[in-house]
Coordinates of C-alpha atoms and ligand atoms in Angstrom, one line a residue:
M75 CA 6.6 5.3 6.2
C76 CA 10.1 5.7 5.0
G77 CA 12.4 2.8 3.9
I78 CA 16.0 1.8 5.4
I79 CA 18.7 -0.4 4.3
G80 CA 22.1 -1.5 5.5
Y81 CA 24.8 -3.4 3.4
I82 CA 28.1 -4.9 3.9
G83 CA 30.0 -6.2 0.9
L84 CA 31.5 -5.1 -2.5
C85 CA 30.3 -1.7 -4.1
P86 CA 28.2 -0.4 -1.1
E87 CA 27.3 2.7 -2.8
Q88 CA 25.8 0.8 -5.9
N89 CA 24.0 -1.8 -3.8
L90 CA 22.4 0.7 -1.1
L91 CA 21.3 2.7 -4.0
N92 CA 19.9 -0.3 -5.8
G93 CA 18.0 -1.1 -2.5
L94 CA 16.6 2.6 -2.0
K95 CA 15.0 2.5 -5.5
K96 CA 13.0 -0.7 -4.3
L97 CA 12.0 1.0 -1.2
E98 CA 11.0 4.4 -2.8
Y99 CA 7.4 3.3 -2.7
R100 CA 7.7 3.9 1.1
G101 CA 8.4 7.7 0.6
Y102 CA 10.5 10.0 -1.6
D103 CA 10.8 13.2 0.0
S104 CA 14.7 13.1 0.7
A105 CA 17.2 10.1 0.4
G106 CA 20.5 9.8 2.3
M107 CA 23.3 7.4 2.6
T108 CA 26.5 7.0 4.9
V109 CA 29.4 4.7 3.8
R110 CA 32.4 3.8 5.9
R111 CA 35.8 3.9 4.4
E112 CA 39.1 3.3 6.5
G113 CA 37.5 4.5 9.4
R114 CA 35.7 7.8 8.1
F115 CA 32.1 8.3 7.2
E116 CA 31.4 9.5 3.6
T117 CA 27.6 10.8 3.6
Y118 CA 25.3 12.1 0.9
K119 CA 22.0 13.7 1.3
E120 CA 19.6 15.0 -1.4
V121 CA 16.1 16.3 -1.2
G122 CA 13.6 14.8 -3.6
Q123 CA 13.7 11.4 -5.2
V124 CA 16.2 8.8 -4.7
Q125 CA 17.4 9.8 -8.4
N126 CA 18.7 12.8 -7.1
L127 CA 20.8 11.4 -4.8
A128 CA 22.1 8.7 -7.4
G129 CA 23.5 11.6 -9.3
T130 CA 25.8 12.9 -6.5
V131 CA 27.2 9.7 -5.0
V132 CA 30.9 8.5 -5.9
Y133 CA 30.7 5.0 -6.7
K134 CA 33.4 2.9 -5.7
E135 CA 33.9 -0.9 -6.6
E136 CA 35.8 -1.9 -3.3
F137 CA 34.3 -3.7 -0.2
G138 CA 32.4 -1.5 2.3
I139 CA 30.0 -1.1 4.9
G140 CA 27.0 1.4 4.6
I141 CA 23.3 2.5 5.4
A142 CA 20.8 4.6 3.6
H143 CA 17.2 5.9 3.8
T144 CA 14.4 7.1 1.7
R145 CA 12.1 9.7 3.5
W146 CA 8.3 10.3 4.0
A147 CA 8.2 13.4 6.3
T148 CA 6.3 13.0 9.4
H149 CA 8.5 15.3 12.1
G150 CA 10.2 18.3 10.5
K151 CA 10.2 19.9 7.0
I152 CA 11.5 18.5 3.9
S153 CA 15.2 19.6 4.3
I154 CA 18.8 18.1 4.0
E155 CA 19.1 18.6 8.1
N156 CA 16.1 16.3 8.5
T157 CA 17.5 13.8 5.9
H158 CA 18.9 10.5 7.2
P159 CA 21.4 9.1 8.3
H160 CA 21.6 11.1 11.7
F161 CA 24.7 10.9 13.9
S162 CA 25.7 10.6 17.3
V163 CA 27.0 13.9 19.2
S164 CA 30.8 12.7 18.5
G165 CA 29.9 11.5 15.1
E166 CA 30.9 8.2 15.8
V167 CA 27.5 6.4 15.3
A168 CA 25.1 6.9 12.1
L169 CA 21.6 5.8 12.1
V170 CA 18.7 5.5 9.7
H171 CA 15.0 5.0 11.0
N172 CA 11.7 4.3 10.0
G173 CA 8.6 4.7 12.4
I174 CA 7.7 7.6 15.0
I175 CA 9.2 7.6 18.5
E176 CA 6.3 8.9 20.4
N177 CA 8.3 10.2 23.4
F178 CA 11.2 12.1 21.6
E179 CA 10.2 15.6 22.7
E180 CA 10.6 14.0 26.4
L181 CA 13.9 12.4 25.5
K182 CA 15.2 15.8 23.8
E183 CA 14.1 17.6 27.0
K184 CA 16.4 15.0 29.0
N185 CA 19.4 16.0 26.8
K186 CA 19.2 19.7 26.9
D187 CA 23.0 20.1 26.5
V188 CA 22.7 18.6 22.8
T189 CA 22.6 20.6 19.6
Y190 CA 20.2 19.1 17.1
L191 CA 20.9 20.1 13.5
G192 CA 16.8 19.2 12.3
Q193 CA 13.4 18.7 13.8
T194 CA 13.1 14.7 13.3
D195 CA 12.6 12.2 16.0
S196 CA 15.1 9.9 14.4
E197 CA 17.9 12.6 15.1
V198 CA 17.2 12.6 18.9
V199 CA 17.5 8.7 18.9
A200 CA 20.8 9.0 17.0
K201 CA 22.1 11.6 19.6
M202 CA 21.5 9.1 22.5
F203 CA 24.3 7.0 21.4
E204 CA 28.0 7.4 22.7
S205 CA 29.1 4.2 21.0
L206 CA 27.7 1.3 19.3
S207 CA 27.3 -2.3 20.9
I208 CA 24.6 -4.6 21.8
N209 CA 24.7 -3.1 25.4
S210 CA 24.5 0.4 24.5
L211 CA 21.5 -0.4 21.8
R212 CA 20.0 -2.1 24.4
K213 CA 20.2 0.7 26.9
V214 CA 18.9 3.1 24.2
L215 CA 15.8 0.7 23.0
K216 CA 14.8 0.5 26.6
K217 CA 13.8 4.3 26.6
L218 CA 12.1 4.4 23.2
V219 CA 8.1 4.5 23.2
G220 CA 6.9 4.1 19.5
S221 CA 7.6 2.2 16.3
Y222 CA 10.9 1.7 14.9
A223 CA 13.1 -0.2 12.4
L224 CA 16.7 0.9 13.1
A225 CA 19.9 0.2 11.2
L226 CA 23.2 1.6 12.7
L227 CA 26.8 1.8 11.9
S228 CA 29.9 2.9 13.7
K229 CA 33.2 4.2 12.6
E230 CA 34.8 0.8 13.5
G231 CA 33.8 -2.8 13.7
D232 CA 32.6 -5.4 11.4
Y233 CA 28.8 -5.3 12.4
L234 CA 25.9 -3.4 11.3
Y235 CA 23.4 -3.3 14.3
F236 CA 19.5 -3.1 13.9
A237 CA 16.2 -3.2 16.0
K238 CA 12.8 -3.7 15.2
N239 CA 9.4 -2.8 16.8
K240 CA 6.1 -2.3 14.9
S241 CA 7.8 -1.2 11.6
P242 CA 9.1 -3.9 9.1
L243 CA 12.7 -5.2 9.1
Y244 CA 14.3 -8.1 7.3
I245 CA 17.8 -9.4 7.4
A246 CA 19.8 -11.5 5.0
K247 CA 23.2 -13.0 4.3
G248 CA 24.5 -13.9 0.7
K249 CA 27.8 -15.6 -0.2
E250 CA 29.7 -12.2 -0.2
C251 CA 27.5 -9.7 1.5
A252 CA 25.0 -8.9 4.3
V253 CA 21.8 -6.8 4.1
I254 CA 19.2 -5.3 6.2
A255 CA 15.9 -4.0 4.7
S256 CA 12.4 -2.6 5.1
D257 CA 11.5 -4.9 2.6
P258 CA 12.5 -8.3 1.2
S259 CA 12.7 -7.0 -2.3
C260 CA 16.0 -5.5 -1.2
F261 CA 17.5 -8.9 -1.1
S262 CA 17.0 -9.8 -4.9
G263 CA 20.2 -10.2 -6.7
L264 CA 22.1 -10.5 -3.5
C265 CA 20.6 -13.3 -1.3
E266 CA 18.2 -16.3 -1.8
N267 CA 16.9 -16.6 1.7
Y268 CA 16.3 -14.1 4.6
Y269 CA 15.0 -13.6 8.1
Q270 CA 12.0 -11.8 9.1
L271 CA 12.3 -9.9 12.4
D272 CA 9.6 -9.7 15.1
D273 CA 8.6 -6.7 17.3
G274 CA 11.3 -6.6 20.3
D275 CA 14.0 -7.9 18.2
Y276 CA 17.4 -6.3 17.6
G277 CA 20.9 -7.6 17.1
K278 CA 24.0 -7.3 14.8
I279 CA 25.1 -8.8 11.5
S280 CA 28.4 -9.1 9.6
L281 CA 29.7 -11.0 6.6
K282 CA 30.4 -14.1 9.0
N283 CA 27.3 -14.2 11.5
I284 CA 23.9 -12.9 12.6
V285 CA 23.0 -12.3 16.2
I286 CA 19.5 -11.7 17.2
Y287 CA 18.1 -11.1 20.7
N288 CA 14.4 -11.2 21.1
K289 CA 12.4 -8.8 23.4
N290 CA 13.3 -10.9 26.4
H291 CA 17.0 -10.5 25.8
K292 CA 17.8 -13.9 24.5
I293 CA 19.4 -15.1 21.9
V294 CA 17.1 -16.5 18.9
E295 CA 17.6 -18.9 15.9
K296 CA 15.1 -17.9 13.0
T297 CA 13.8 -20.0 10.2
P298 CA 15.0 -18.6 6.8
Q299 CA 12.5 -18.0 4.2
K300 CA 13.0 -18.2 0.4
L301 CA 12.8 -15.3 -1.6
D302 CA 9.6 -15.4 -3.9
F303 CA 11.0 -14.3 -7.1
N304 CA 7.5 -14.6 -8.6
Y305 CA 6.1 -11.8 -6.1
L306 CA 8.8 -9.1 -7.3
S307 CA 8.4 -6.9 -9.9
E308 CA 11.7 -5.5 -11.0
D309 CA 11.0 -3.4 -14.1
K310 CA 8.4 -2.0 -16.3
S311 CA 8.4 -4.5 -18.9
G312 CA 8.5 -2.0 -21.8
Y313 CA 5.6 0.0 -20.2
E314 CA 6.1 3.8 -19.5
H315 CA 5.1 3.6 -15.8
F316 CA 4.7 0.8 -13.1
M317 CA 1.0 2.2 -13.0
I318 CA 0.0 1.3 -16.6
K319 CA 1.9 -2.2 -16.4
E320 CA 0.0 -3.0 -13.2
I321 CA -3.5 -2.2 -14.4
Y322 CA -2.8 -4.9 -17.4
Q323 CA -1.4 -7.0 -14.8
S324 CA -5.1 -7.5 -13.3
R325 CA -5.7 -10.1 -15.8
L326 CA -2.6 -12.0 -14.6
A327 CA -3.6 -11.6 -11.1
L328 CA -7.2 -12.8 -12.0
E329 CA -5.7 -15.9 -13.8
N330 CA -3.2 -16.6 -10.4
I331 CA -6.3 -16.2 -8.3
I332 CA -8.6 -18.8 -10.5
E333 CA -5.6 -21.3 -10.2
K334 CA -4.7 -20.8 -6.5
Y335 CA -8.6 -20.8 -5.4
S336 CA -9.0 -24.0 -7.4
H337 CA -6.8 -26.0 -5.3
S338 CA -7.2 -27.5 -2.1
E339 CA -5.0 -25.0 0.2
M340 CA -7.1 -22.2 -0.4
K341 CA -10.2 -24.3 -0.7
E342 CA -9.5 -25.4 3.1
N343 CA -9.1 -21.7 4.1
L344 CA -12.5 -20.8 2.7
S345 CA -14.1 -24.0 4.4
K346 CA -12.6 -23.0 7.8
I347 CA -14.3 -19.5 7.4
K348 CA -17.5 -21.3 6.5
N349 CA -17.4 -23.5 9.5
Y350 CA -17.0 -20.5 11.7
N351 CA -19.9 -19.5 14.2
F352 CA -20.6 -15.8 13.3
D353 CA -23.8 -13.6 13.2
R354 CA -22.0 -10.5 11.7
V355 CA -19.1 -9.3 9.3
Y356 CA -17.1 -6.3 9.7
L357 CA -14.9 -5.5 6.4
V358 CA -12.1 -3.0 7.5
G359 CA -9.5 -1.3 5.3
C360 CA -8.2 2.1 4.3
G361 CA -8.4 4.2 0.9
T362 CA -8.5 1.6 -2.0
A363 CA -8.5 -1.1 0.1
Y364 CA -11.7 0.2 2.1
H365 CA -13.4 0.6 -1.4
A366 CA -12.8 -3.0 -1.9
G367 CA -14.3 -3.7 1.3
L368 CA -17.4 -1.9 0.3
I369 CA -17.7 -4.0 -2.8
G370 CA -17.3 -7.1 -0.6
E371 CA -19.9 -5.6 1.5
H372 CA -22.2 -5.6 -1.5
Y373 CA -21.5 -9.2 -2.3
L374 CA -21.9 -10.5 1.3
R375 CA -25.3 -8.8 1.7
E376 CA -26.4 -10.0 -1.6
N377 CA -25.5 -13.5 -1.3
I378 CA -25.5 -14.5 2.2
N379 CA -28.4 -13.5 5.0
I380 CA -26.1 -11.9 7.2
D381 CA -25.3 -8.3 8.3
A382 CA -22.1 -7.3 6.8
Y383 CA -20.6 -3.7 7.5
C384 CA -17.6 -2.1 5.9
L385 CA -15.5 0.5 7.9
V386 CA -12.5 2.7 7.4
A387 CA -9.9 1.2 9.8
S388 CA -8.8 4.5 11.4
E389 CA -12.7 5.1 12.5
F390 CA -13.1 1.5 13.4
K391 CA -12.3 1.9 17.3
D392 CA -14.4 4.7 17.9
S393 CA -17.7 3.6 16.0
N394 CA -18.6 1.6 19.2
L395 CA -20.0 -1.5 17.2
L396 CA -20.4 -4.7 18.8
V397 CA -17.4 -6.8 18.4
D398 CA -17.1 -10.0 20.0
N399 CA -16.7 -13.9 19.3
N400 CA -19.4 -13.9 17.2
S401 CA -17.9 -11.5 14.8
L402 CA -15.9 -12.1 11.6
C403 CA -13.7 -9.2 11.0
I404 CA -12.1 -9.3 7.3
F405 CA -9.1 -6.9 7.2
I406 CA -8.2 -6.1 3.6
S407 CA -4.7 -4.3 2.9
Q408 CA -2.4 -4.7 -0.3
S409 CA 0.9 -3.9 2.0
G410 CA -0.4 -5.9 5.3
E411 CA 1.5 -3.3 7.1
T412 CA -0.9 -0.2 7.4
A413 CA -0.8 1.2 10.7
D414 CA -4.7 1.8 11.0
S415 CA -5.6 -1.5 10.0
I416 CA -3.2 -3.0 12.4
S417 CA -4.6 -1.1 15.2
A418 CA -8.2 -2.0 14.3
L419 CA -7.0 -5.5 14.1
E420 CA -5.5 -5.5 17.5
Y421 CA -8.6 -4.1 19.0
C422 CA -10.8 -6.9 17.3
K423 CA -8.6 -9.7 18.5
E424 CA -8.7 -8.6 21.9
K425 CA -12.7 -8.6 21.5
G426 CA -12.3 -12.3 20.7
A427 CA -13.3 -12.0 17.0
K428 CA -12.2 -14.3 14.4
I429 CA -9.7 -12.5 12.2
I430 CA -9.5 -13.1 8.3
S431 CA -7.2 -11.1 6.2
I432 CA -7.1 -10.4 2.6
T433 CA -3.6 -9.2 1.5
N434 CA -1.0 -9.1 -1.1
V435 CA 1.9 -9.7 0.8
E436 CA 1.9 -13.2 2.6
Y437 CA 4.7 -12.4 5.2
S438 CA 3.2 -9.2 6.1
T439 CA 2.3 -8.2 9.8
I440 CA -1.8 -8.3 8.9
A441 CA -1.4 -11.7 7.5
K442 CA 0.7 -13.0 10.4
M443 CA -1.8 -11.7 12.9
S444 CA -4.8 -13.0 11.4
D445 CA -6.4 -16.3 12.0
I446 CA -6.7 -17.2 8.2
N447 CA -5.2 -15.2 5.2
L448 CA -6.7 -15.1 1.8
P449 CA -4.1 -14.0 -0.5
I450 CA -4.7 -11.8 -3.5
F451 CA -1.8 -13.2 -5.6
A452 CA -1.3 -10.0 -7.5
G453 CA 2.2 -9.7 -7.2
Q454 CA 4.2 -6.7 -6.1
E455 CA 2.7 -3.2 -7.0
R456 CA 5.2 -0.6 -7.4
A457 CA 3.3 2.3 -8.4
V458 CA 1.8 4.0 -5.4
A459 CA -1.9 4.4 -6.5
S460 CA -3.1 0.6 -6.0
T461 CA -4.7 -0.7 -9.2
K462 CA -4.2 -4.4 -9.6
A463 CA -4.5 -5.2 -6.2
Y464 CA -7.9 -3.3 -5.9
F465 CA -9.1 -5.6 -8.9
A466 CA -7.7 -8.7 -7.2
M467 CA -9.1 -7.7 -3.7
C468 CA -12.4 -7.7 -5.5
A469 CA -12.1 -11.0 -6.9
V470 CA -10.9 -12.7 -3.8
L471 CA -14.0 -11.3 -1.8
F472 CA -16.3 -12.5 -4.9
I473 CA -14.8 -15.9 -4.2
L474 CA -15.6 -15.6 -0.5
S475 CA -19.1 -14.5 -0.7
N476 CA -19.9 -17.2 -3.2
Y477 CA -18.3 -19.8 -1.4
L478 CA -20.3 -19.0 1.6
K479 CA -23.7 -19.2 -0.6
G480 CA -22.5 -22.6 -1.9
Q481 CA -22.1 -20.9 -5.5
N482 CA -19.5 -21.7 -8.1
Y483 CA -17.0 -18.9 -8.4
I484 CA -14.6 -20.4 -10.8
L485 CA -16.7 -20.1 -14.0
P486 CA -17.8 -16.4 -13.5
L487 CA -14.2 -15.5 -13.0
K488 CA -13.0 -17.2 -15.9
T489 CA -15.9 -15.3 -18.0
L490 CA -14.4 -12.3 -16.4
S491 CA -10.9 -13.3 -17.6
H492 CA -12.1 -14.0 -21.3
K493 CA -14.0 -10.8 -21.7
I494 CA -11.8 -8.5 -19.6
D495 CA -12.2 -5.0 -21.2
F496 CA -9.2 -2.7 -20.6
G497 CA -11.1 0.2 -22.4
N498 CA -10.5 2.2 -25.5
D499 CA -7.3 4.0 -25.5
I500 CA -8.3 6.4 -28.0
S501 CA -11.7 7.5 -26.2
L502 CA -10.0 7.5 -22.7
K503 CA -7.0 9.7 -24.0
K504 CA -9.4 12.1 -25.5
L505 CA -11.5 12.3 -22.4
A506 CA -8.2 12.7 -20.4
K507 CA -7.3 15.7 -22.3
T508 CA -10.6 17.4 -21.7
L509 CA -10.7 16.5 -18.2
A510 CA -7.2 17.8 -17.5
V511 CA -8.4 21.6 -17.6
Y512 CA -10.8 21.3 -15.1
K513 CA -10.1 21.9 -11.3
N514 CA -13.2 20.1 -9.9
L515 CA -15.3 17.0 -10.9
F516 CA -18.0 14.7 -9.5
F517 CA -18.2 11.2 -9.6
I518 CA -21.8 9.6 -9.2
G519 CA -23.4 6.0 -9.1
R520 CA -25.8 4.2 -7.5
G521 CA -25.6 1.0 -5.3
V522 CA -22.2 -0.8 -6.1
D523 CA -21.7 1.8 -8.8
Y524 CA -21.3 4.4 -6.1
V525 CA -18.5 2.2 -4.6
T526 CA -16.8 2.4 -8.0
A527 CA -17.4 6.0 -8.1
L528 CA -15.5 6.4 -4.8
E529 CA -12.5 4.6 -5.9
A530 CA -12.5 6.2 -9.4
S531 CA -12.5 9.5 -7.5
L532 CA -9.8 8.9 -5.4
K533 CA -7.5 7.3 -8.0
L534 CA -8.1 10.8 -10.0
K535 CA -7.3 12.7 -7.0
E536 CA -4.2 11.1 -6.1
I537 CA -2.4 11.2 -9.4
T538 CA -3.9 14.2 -11.1
Y539 CA -4.6 16.8 -8.2
I540 CA -8.0 17.7 -9.7
F541 CA -10.4 17.9 -6.8
S542 CA -13.2 15.3 -7.3
S543 CA -16.1 14.0 -5.0
A544 CA -17.9 10.9 -5.4
L545 CA -21.6 11.0 -4.4
P546 CA -24.7 8.6 -4.9
S547 CA -26.6 9.9 -7.6
G548 CA -29.7 10.3 -5.6
E549 CA -27.7 12.6 -3.0
L550 CA -27.0 15.0 -5.6
K551 CA -30.2 16.9 -5.5
H552 CA -30.1 17.1 -1.6
G553 CA -27.3 19.9 -1.6
S554 CA -24.3 19.4 -4.1
L555 CA -26.4 20.1 -7.0
A556 CA -25.5 23.9 -6.1
L557 CA -22.1 23.4 -7.4
I558 CA -23.1 22.2 -10.9
D559 CA -22.5 24.7 -14.0
S560 CA -20.3 24.5 -16.8
N561 CA -16.9 24.1 -15.1
L562 CA -18.0 21.3 -13.2
P563 CA -18.2 17.9 -15.2
C564 CA -19.9 15.0 -14.0
L565 CA -18.9 11.4 -14.6
I566 CA -21.7 9.0 -14.1
I567 CA -21.0 5.3 -13.7
A568 CA -23.9 2.8 -14.5
T569 CA -23.7 -0.9 -14.7
D570 CA -26.9 -1.9 -12.9
E571 CA -30.1 -2.0 -15.2
R572 CA -32.1 -2.0 -12.1
Q573 CA -30.8 1.7 -11.3
F574 CA -30.5 3.0 -14.8
A575 CA -33.7 4.9 -15.3
K576 CA -33.3 6.8 -11.9
T577 CA -29.7 7.4 -12.9
L578 CA -31.0 8.8 -16.3
N579 CA -33.2 11.1 -14.1
N580 CA -30.3 12.4 -12.3
A581 CA -28.3 13.0 -15.4
S582 CA -31.3 15.2 -16.7
E583 CA -31.3 17.3 -13.5
I584 CA -27.5 17.9 -14.3
K585 CA -28.0 18.7 -18.0
S586 CA -30.6 21.2 -17.2
R587 CA -28.2 23.2 -14.9
G588 CA -25.6 23.4 -17.7
G589 CA -23.4 20.7 -16.2
K590 CA -21.2 18.6 -18.7
L591 CA -21.9 15.0 -18.6
I592 CA -19.8 11.8 -19.0
L593 CA -21.2 8.3 -18.9
F594 CA -19.2 5.3 -18.3
T595 CA -21.5 2.1 -18.6
S596 CA -22.2 -1.3 -20.1
L597 CA -25.8 -0.8 -20.3
F598 CA -27.7 -0.2 -23.7
V599 CA -28.3 3.6 -24.2
E600 CA -31.2 4.8 -26.5
K601 CA -30.1 7.2 -29.2
D602 CA -31.9 10.2 -27.8
V603 CA -30.6 9.4 -24.4
E604 CA -27.1 9.5 -25.8
E605 CA -27.5 13.0 -27.1
N606 CA -27.6 14.1 -23.5
F607 CA -24.0 13.0 -22.8
D608 CA -20.9 14.9 -24.0
Y609 CA -19.0 11.7 -23.6
I610 CA -20.1 8.2 -23.6
I611 CA -17.4 5.5 -22.8
K612 CA -18.9 2.1 -23.4
I613 CA -17.7 -1.1 -21.4
T614 CA -18.1 -4.7 -22.3
P615 CA -21.1 -5.9 -20.3
L616 CA -20.9 -9.1 -18.0
P617 CA -23.1 -10.3 -15.1
R618 CA -23.8 -7.7 -12.5
D619 CA -21.3 -9.2 -9.7
L620 CA -18.5 -8.9 -12.2
M621 CA -19.0 -5.2 -13.3
P622 CA -17.1 -3.7 -10.4
M623 CA -13.9 -5.4 -11.7
Q624 CA -14.7 -4.7 -15.3
I625 CA -15.3 -1.2 -15.3
I626 CA -12.8 0.2 -13.0
L627 CA -10.0 -0.8 -15.2
S628 CA -11.1 2.2 -17.8
L629 CA -11.3 4.5 -15.0
Q630 CA -8.0 3.6 -13.7
K631 CA -6.8 4.3 -17.1
L632 CA -8.5 7.4 -17.2
A633 CA -7.0 8.7 -14.1
Y634 CA -3.7 7.6 -15.6
F635 CA -4.0 9.3 -19.1
T636 CA -5.0 12.6 -17.0
S637 CA -2.2 12.6 -14.8
L638 CA 0.2 12.2 -18.1
E639 CA -1.8 15.2 -19.7
K640 CA -0.9 17.3 -16.6
G641 CA 2.6 16.5 -16.8
N642 CA 2.7 14.5 -13.5
D643 CA 4.7 11.2 -12.5
P644 CA 1.6 8.7 -11.9
D645 CA 4.1 6.3 -10.1
K646 CA 5.0 8.7 -7.6
P647 CA 2.3 11.2 -6.5
R648 CA 3.0 14.2 -4.2
N649 CA 2.7 13.7 -0.5
L650 CA 1.9 10.1 -0.8
A651 CA 3.5 6.8 0.0
K652 CA 2.7 3.2 -0.7
S653 CA 2.8 1.7 2.7
V654 CA 1.2 4.0 5.5
T655 CA 2.8 2.8 8.7
V656 CA 1.8 5.6 10.9
E657 CA -1.6 6.2 12.5
Ligands
LIG73 C1 -4.6 4.3 -3.1 C2 -3.8 3.8 -2.1 C3 -4.1 3.8 -0.7 C4 -4.0 2.3 -0.2 C5 -4.2 2.6 1.5 C6 -4.3 1.3 2.2 O1 -4.3 4.2 -4.3 O2 -3.0 3.0 -2.7 O3 -5.4 4.5 -0.6 O4 -5.2 1.8 -0.6 O5 -3.3 3.3 2.0 O6 -3.0 0.6 1.9 P1 -2.9 -1.0 2.1 O7 -3.7 -1.6 1.1 O8 -1.6 -1.2 1.7 O9 -3.4 -1.4 3.5

């Protein structure tokens, strides 16, 4: 993961830091910066979040050139030695890197005389430079196996150098600055247009010009892209955290989806998918996106008479499923940059399958690699835990399955928008206070409610560090019931009338073994049944297909409030990063 930025212009320290803050979602184990002044490097490094670095930097308002990095540790512990930038042996060249150099041990072996300060693969690359020029960059790149977005700076010259392979990298020139970054959001306030680099591209950028070579070492001209200010999320808009702001933005995302999917461009995409010949559908994603895929699997199985299977991306290639030109493979990814999903997508492409993507980032690798992209129009997510994107992914999968069946999708989504229920804060906060003292929790549900249980459990784990496990309600009695006692609360999700009686039986099985019971439901509960539960959270009912979107909002908020109760930062959970670009 990691985020990199390079900057030439006025106030380099402040601008590099502003960029790092925007890239922090890519990792926050440590951060570092090097700025060149009168032929000397000034370097700052701190362990922990970017704000730690911000406190140590000496900010200067004059012109300068520099590079910076925010790290998500892959090779080597979290330490100052492993914090970027790294330097060449002579100290003349500074480098920041995002990605993984797979042959770094081998390269290290070849450079036996060199002393390494840390354990990172990136430092090995830095030590391969004697000086910095297009030729020296080309020579080093030839020896690298793996993924990289690199930004480099030397003690002299007007240029920053860059290279990209399988890690995102963008460059831009404003009126009085030049910028390289892992994410175009860093260009906001500095440049209006930017260039997206392709795998194998490398080159240099100064205030005057940009030179880009492609993988065949030919100079290329790229088409500039306009920065999408509607997509960017610059501040918390008065909310305490991005996570809670983004949960509430689900309604806005839904309104965007209704608007965009009422118009011809998206309808044409849907119609192209309908005209494909396919006899099976695979839905593929990781984490929260995988759970959205499971909801999609339910929608497709109920609506169209076709086999639909949802799989975790990292398991896809090894599952020996039949993938061929009769397969429709739907890749679901908020970032569109998740390495496991990209790898599964490449596999499906090789097998001749049709590739559809459902992403939040229209310029992302997954969106660009697919035959058709169905954007979710949720706007940028800044909190690491995905919320509005999950909601919006489910909405787009709802649209796709309804379209394939020939059913109206706008009216039901409008109903959802009118009756959307973000839950009662007082009840959710009270429940969060209770849950925060427990170490373990079960989430159970049947059918599509089991999928909601999986997503609610993941959200709680990520930001509260409480262990939780999601199970189909009927499975509990096949082993896990052994764990039930007064220290293990069980949260039941019930939105499907057809399953409710059985779910209530499962609740009784838990109750009679002393377990604490919490019910999240949109269904009518008889008075005598209510008494069995320690907590009941009632959710406004809607038609069954819409309930996965309706009920998840309260469960996301429950995780958020519980995280606050535990004194955590819900926006930046430990050990995680938003964009997971390693397999
Ligand atoms: C959970 C979360 C992760 C992501 C997963 C896939 O809150 O954010 O589980 O869902 O890493 O990421 P994308 O959707 O970017 O492919």
